[in-house]
Tab-separated table of C-alpha atoms in Angstrom:
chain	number	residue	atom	x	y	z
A	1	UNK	CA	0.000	0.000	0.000
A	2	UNK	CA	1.315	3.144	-1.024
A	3	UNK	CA	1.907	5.623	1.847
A	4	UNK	CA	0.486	8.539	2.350
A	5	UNK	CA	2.082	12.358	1.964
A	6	UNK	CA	1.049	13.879	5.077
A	7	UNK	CA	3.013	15.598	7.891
A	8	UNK	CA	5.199	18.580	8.502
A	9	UNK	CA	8.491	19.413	7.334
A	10	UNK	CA	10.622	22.271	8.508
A	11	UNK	CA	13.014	23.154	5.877
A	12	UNK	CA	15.841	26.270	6.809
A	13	UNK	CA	17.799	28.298	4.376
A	14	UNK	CA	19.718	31.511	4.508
A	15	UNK	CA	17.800	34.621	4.928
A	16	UNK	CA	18.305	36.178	1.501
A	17	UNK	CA	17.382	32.597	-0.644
A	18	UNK	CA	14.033	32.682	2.328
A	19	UNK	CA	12.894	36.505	1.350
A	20	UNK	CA	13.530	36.436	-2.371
A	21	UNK	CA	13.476	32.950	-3.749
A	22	UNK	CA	11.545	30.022	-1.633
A	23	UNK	CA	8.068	32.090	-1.080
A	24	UNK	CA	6.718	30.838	-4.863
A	25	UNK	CA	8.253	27.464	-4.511
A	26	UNK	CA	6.895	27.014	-0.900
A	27	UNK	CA	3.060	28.050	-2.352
A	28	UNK	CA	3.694	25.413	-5.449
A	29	UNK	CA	4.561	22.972	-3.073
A	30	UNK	CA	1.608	23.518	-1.056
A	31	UNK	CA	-0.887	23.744	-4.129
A	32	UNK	CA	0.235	20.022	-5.110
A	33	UNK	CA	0.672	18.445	-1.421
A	34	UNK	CA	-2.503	20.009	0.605
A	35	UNK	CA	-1.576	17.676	3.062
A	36	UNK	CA	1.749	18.529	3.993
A	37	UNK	CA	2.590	21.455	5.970
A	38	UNK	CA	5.600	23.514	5.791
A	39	UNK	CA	7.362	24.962	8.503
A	40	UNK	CA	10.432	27.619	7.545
A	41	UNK	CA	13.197	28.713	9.440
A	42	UNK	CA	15.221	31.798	7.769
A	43	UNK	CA	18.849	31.433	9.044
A	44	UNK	CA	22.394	32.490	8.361
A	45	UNK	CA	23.893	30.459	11.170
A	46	UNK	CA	23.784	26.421	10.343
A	47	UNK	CA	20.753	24.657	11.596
A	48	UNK	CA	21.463	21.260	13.152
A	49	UNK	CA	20.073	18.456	11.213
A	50	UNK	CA	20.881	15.996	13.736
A	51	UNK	CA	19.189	17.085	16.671
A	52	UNK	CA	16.285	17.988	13.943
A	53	UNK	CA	16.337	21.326	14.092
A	54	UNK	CA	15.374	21.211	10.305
A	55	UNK	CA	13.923	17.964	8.035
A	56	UNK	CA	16.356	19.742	4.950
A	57	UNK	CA	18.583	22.844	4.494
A	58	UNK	CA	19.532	24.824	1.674
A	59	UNK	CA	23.005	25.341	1.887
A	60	UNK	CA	25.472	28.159	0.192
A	61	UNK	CA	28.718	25.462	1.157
A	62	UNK	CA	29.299	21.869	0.795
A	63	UNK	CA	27.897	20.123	3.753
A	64	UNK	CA	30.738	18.508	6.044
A	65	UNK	CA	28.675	17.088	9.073
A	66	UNK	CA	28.384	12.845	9.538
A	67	UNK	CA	24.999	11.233	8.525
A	68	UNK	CA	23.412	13.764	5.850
A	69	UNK	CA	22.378	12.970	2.337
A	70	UNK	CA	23.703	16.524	0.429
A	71	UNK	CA	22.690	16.866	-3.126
A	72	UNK	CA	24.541	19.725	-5.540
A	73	UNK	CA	22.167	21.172	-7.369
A	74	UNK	CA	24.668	23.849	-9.136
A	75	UNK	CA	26.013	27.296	-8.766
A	76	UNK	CA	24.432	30.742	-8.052
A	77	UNK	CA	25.765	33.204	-10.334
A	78	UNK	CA	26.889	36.879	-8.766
A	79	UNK	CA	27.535	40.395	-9.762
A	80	UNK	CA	27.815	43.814	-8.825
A	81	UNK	CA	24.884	46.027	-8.848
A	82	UNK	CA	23.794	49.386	-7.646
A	83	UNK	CA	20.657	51.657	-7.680
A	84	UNK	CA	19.636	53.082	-10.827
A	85	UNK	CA	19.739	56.390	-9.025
A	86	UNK	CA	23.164	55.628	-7.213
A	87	UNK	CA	25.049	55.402	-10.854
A	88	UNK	CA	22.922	58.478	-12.564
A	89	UNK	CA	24.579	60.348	-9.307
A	90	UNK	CA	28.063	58.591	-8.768
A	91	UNK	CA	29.069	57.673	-12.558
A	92	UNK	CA	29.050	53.890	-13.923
A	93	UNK	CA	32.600	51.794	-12.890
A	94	UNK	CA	34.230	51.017	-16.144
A	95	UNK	CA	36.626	48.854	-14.862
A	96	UNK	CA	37.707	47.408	-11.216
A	97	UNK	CA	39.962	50.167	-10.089
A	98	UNK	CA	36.901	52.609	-11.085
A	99	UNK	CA	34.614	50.273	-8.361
A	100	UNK	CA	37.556	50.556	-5.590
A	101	UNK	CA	38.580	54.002	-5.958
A	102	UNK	CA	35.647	55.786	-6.969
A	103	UNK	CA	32.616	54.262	-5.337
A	104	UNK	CA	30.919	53.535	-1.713
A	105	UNK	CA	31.203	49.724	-1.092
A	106	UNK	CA	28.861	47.735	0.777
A	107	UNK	CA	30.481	44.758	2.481
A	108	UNK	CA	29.698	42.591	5.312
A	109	UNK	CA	30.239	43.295	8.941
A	110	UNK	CA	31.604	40.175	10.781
A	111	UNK	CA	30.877	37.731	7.833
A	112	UNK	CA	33.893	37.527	5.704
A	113	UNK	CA	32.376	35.720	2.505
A	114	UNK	CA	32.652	38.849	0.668
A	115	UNK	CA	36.284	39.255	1.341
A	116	UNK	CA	36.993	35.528	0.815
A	117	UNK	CA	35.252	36.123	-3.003
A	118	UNK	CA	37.368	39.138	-3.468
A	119	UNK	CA	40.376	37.581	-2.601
A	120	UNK	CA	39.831	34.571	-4.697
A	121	UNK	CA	39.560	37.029	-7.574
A	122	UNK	CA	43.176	38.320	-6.672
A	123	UNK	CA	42.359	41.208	-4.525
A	124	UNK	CA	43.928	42.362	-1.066
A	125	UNK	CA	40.582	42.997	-0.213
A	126	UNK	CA	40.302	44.444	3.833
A	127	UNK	CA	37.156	45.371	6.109
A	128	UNK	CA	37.605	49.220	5.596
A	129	UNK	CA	37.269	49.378	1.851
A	130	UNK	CA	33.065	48.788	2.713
A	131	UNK	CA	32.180	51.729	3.863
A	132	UNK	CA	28.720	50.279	4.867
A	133	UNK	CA	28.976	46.754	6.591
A	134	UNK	CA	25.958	44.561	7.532
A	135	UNK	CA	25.884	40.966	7.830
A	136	UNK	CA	21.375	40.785	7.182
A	137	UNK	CA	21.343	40.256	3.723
A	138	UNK	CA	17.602	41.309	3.294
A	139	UNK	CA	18.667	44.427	4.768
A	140	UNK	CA	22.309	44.499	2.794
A	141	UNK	CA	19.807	44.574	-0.297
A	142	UNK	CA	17.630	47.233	0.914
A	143	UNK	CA	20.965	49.220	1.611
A	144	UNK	CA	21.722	48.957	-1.987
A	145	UNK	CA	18.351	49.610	-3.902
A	146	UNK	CA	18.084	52.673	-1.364
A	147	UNK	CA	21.638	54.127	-3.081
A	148	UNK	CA	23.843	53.760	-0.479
A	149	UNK	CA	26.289	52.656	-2.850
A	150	UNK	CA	27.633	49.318	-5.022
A	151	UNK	CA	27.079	46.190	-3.586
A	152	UNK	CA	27.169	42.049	-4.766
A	153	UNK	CA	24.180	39.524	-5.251
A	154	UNK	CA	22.578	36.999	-6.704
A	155	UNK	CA	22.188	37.924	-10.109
A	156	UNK	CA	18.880	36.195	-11.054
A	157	UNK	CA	17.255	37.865	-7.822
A	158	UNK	CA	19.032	41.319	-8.855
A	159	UNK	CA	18.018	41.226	-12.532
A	160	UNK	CA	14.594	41.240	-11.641
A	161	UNK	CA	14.267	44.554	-9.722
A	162	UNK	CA	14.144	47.399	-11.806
A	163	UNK	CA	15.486	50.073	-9.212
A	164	UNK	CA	18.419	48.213	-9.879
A	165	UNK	CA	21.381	47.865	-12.391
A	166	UNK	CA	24.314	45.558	-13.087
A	167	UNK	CA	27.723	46.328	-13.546
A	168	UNK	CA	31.171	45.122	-14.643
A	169	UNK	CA	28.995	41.694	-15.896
A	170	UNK	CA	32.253	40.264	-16.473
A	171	UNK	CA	34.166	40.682	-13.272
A	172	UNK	CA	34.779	37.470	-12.446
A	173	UNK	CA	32.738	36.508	-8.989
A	174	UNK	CA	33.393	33.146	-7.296
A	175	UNK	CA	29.808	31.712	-7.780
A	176	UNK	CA	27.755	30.316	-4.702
A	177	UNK	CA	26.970	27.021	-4.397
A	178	UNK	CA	23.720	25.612	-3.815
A	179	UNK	CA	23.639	21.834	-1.613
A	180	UNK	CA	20.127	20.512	-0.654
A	181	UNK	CA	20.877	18.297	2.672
A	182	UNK	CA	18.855	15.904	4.599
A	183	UNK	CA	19.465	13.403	7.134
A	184	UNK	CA	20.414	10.490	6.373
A	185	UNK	CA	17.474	8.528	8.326
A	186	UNK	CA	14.909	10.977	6.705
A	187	UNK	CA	15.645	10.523	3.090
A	188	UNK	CA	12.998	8.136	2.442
A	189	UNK	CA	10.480	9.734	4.319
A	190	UNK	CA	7.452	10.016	2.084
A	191	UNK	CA	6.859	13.797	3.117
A	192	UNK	CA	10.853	14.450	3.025
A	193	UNK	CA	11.267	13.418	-0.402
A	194	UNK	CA	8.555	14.533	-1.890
A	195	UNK	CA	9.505	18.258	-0.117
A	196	UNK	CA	13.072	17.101	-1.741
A	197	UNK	CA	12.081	16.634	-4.925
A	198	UNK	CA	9.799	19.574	-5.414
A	199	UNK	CA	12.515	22.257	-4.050
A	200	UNK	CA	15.049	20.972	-6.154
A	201	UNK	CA	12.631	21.304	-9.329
A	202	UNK	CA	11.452	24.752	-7.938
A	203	UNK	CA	15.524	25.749	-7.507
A	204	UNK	CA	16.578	24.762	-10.665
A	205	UNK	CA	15.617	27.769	-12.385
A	206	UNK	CA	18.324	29.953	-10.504
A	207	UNK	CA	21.354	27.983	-10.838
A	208	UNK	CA	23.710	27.465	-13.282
């Protein structure tokens, strides 16, 4: 006998992928599963799947913990963008040295994934070249559509807000990676997979 999709599962991601990309996959998921209830949990720290403190995660790193099932599901792409009405005032960057040395950066405050990107790209990137620093990503984002100056994110989130405007599309950022991660024990879980399943389908669209 077939078993029934039923139940609860509490799925966590970052705060920026919760606010900008899960809400339409979350309401698909609920249109074809009526009797499966989702619980989410918008977090930048790492949620413990052992102790079940989440049924799956959406991770930006490759899992390392014992006793998960992690799935790569590709790459988030990233650029630099600023407010339409930022570049009218400030001028657009033509190249990398016209970002650094002629434009307000907005970094991170304790996080240093920012810096690590930079870096990776060959940069001696420090703390005080940001001249705005906040580590809440849905309020990061607000900082940059309200003009405070240039700033990095997902490009297929970005692209779709027209107070916004890309540029230097062919800097080259260290993508994000995207891992969907269970625990082991919960994989076959009717509810689990099926949740499984659908997000991967519904995160397909944004990664490369």
């Amino acid at each position: 006998q077939e078993q029934q999709i039923k139940g609860t599962v509490r799925i966590t991601a970052s705060v920026f992928v919760s606010h900008h990309i899960l809400p339409p996959i979350i309401a698909h998921i609920m249109r074809q599963e009526p009797d499966i209830a989702i619980e989410l949990a918008p977090n930048d720290a790492s949620e413990n799947l052992l102790f079940r403190e989440a049924d799956i995660a959406i991770r930006m790193y490759r899992p390392t913990q014992l006793d998960v099932v992690a799935k790569h599901l590709g790459d988030l792409p990233l650029g630099v963008f600023g407010s339409v009405d930022y570049l009218n005032r400030m001028g657009r960057p033509e190249t990398i040295d016209d970002m650094l040395n002629g434009h307000d950066l907005i970094g991170y405050d304790a996080d240093e994934q920012i810096l690590r990107g930079m870096r990776q790209m060959g940069l001696d990137a420090r703390r005080d070249w940001f001249r705005i620093r906040c580590d809440n990503n849905v309020v990061y984002w607000e900082l940059l559509r309200a003009g405070c100056g240039l700033g990095f994110s997902q490009i297929y989130v970005a692209m779709d807000d027209p107070q916004v405007e890309q540029v230097l599309p062919d800097l080259p950022i260290p993508p994000l990676p995207v891992w969907l991660v269970t625990h082991q024990a919960m994989r076959q879980t009717p509810r689990i997979r099926r949740v499984w399943d659908m997000l991967a389908e519904g995160l397909a669209p944004f990664v490369s």
